[in-house]
Tab-separated table of C-alpha atoms in Angstrom:
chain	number	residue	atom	x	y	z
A	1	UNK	CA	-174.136	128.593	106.508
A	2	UNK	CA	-177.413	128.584	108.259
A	3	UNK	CA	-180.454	128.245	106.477
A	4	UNK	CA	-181.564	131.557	106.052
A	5	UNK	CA	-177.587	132.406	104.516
A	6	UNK	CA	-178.535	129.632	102.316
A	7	UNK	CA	-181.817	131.103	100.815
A	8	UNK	CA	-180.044	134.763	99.958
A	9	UNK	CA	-176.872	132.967	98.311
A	10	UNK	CA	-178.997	131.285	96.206
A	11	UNK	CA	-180.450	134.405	95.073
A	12	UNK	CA	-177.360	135.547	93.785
A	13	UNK	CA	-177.159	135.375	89.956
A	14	UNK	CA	-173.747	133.826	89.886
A	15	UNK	CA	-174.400	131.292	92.721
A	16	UNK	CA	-173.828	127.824	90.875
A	17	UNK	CA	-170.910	129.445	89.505
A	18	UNK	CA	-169.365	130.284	92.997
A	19	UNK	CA	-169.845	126.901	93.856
A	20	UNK	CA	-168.491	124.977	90.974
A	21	UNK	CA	-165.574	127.553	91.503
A	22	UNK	CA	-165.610	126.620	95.333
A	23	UNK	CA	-165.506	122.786	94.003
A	24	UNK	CA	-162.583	123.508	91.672
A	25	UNK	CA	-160.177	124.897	94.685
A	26	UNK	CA	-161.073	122.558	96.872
A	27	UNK	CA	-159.813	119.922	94.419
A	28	UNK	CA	-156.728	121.558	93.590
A	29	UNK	CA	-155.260	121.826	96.841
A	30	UNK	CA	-152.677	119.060	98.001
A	31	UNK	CA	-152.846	118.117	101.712
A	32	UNK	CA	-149.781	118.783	103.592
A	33	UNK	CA	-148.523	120.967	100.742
A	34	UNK	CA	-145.648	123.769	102.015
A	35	UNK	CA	-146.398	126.775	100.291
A	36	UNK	CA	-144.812	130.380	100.199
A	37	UNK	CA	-146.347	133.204	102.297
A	38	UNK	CA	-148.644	135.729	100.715
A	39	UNK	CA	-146.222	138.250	101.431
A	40	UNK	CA	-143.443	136.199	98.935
A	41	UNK	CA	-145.868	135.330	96.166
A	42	UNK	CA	-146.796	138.992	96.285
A	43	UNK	CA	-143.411	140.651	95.888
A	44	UNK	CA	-142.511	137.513	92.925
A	45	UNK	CA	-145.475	139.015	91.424
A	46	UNK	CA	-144.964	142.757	91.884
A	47	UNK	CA	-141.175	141.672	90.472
A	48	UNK	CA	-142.913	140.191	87.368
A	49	UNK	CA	-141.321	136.544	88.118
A	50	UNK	CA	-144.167	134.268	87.733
């Protein structure tokens, strides 16, 4: 972000939110990790296997 994308996310009512979220995911995520495609994890889902 450049500065001035800085200043008008901050404005945002729910900024420090979005970023503990952002914080949260990046934590969760396990380096070298193999994960299904979108397109599987969206047809387990529209199957109702979760």
């Amino acid at each position: 972000m450049n500065a001035q994308e800085i200043k008008e996310f901050e404005q945002l009512a729910y900024y420090q939110q979005a970023i503990k979220l952002r914080k949260w995911d990046d934590q969760a995520k396990i380096v070298g990790k193999a994960i299904p495609a979108i397109e599987a994890l969206y047809l387990r889902h529209s199957r109702g296997y979760y």
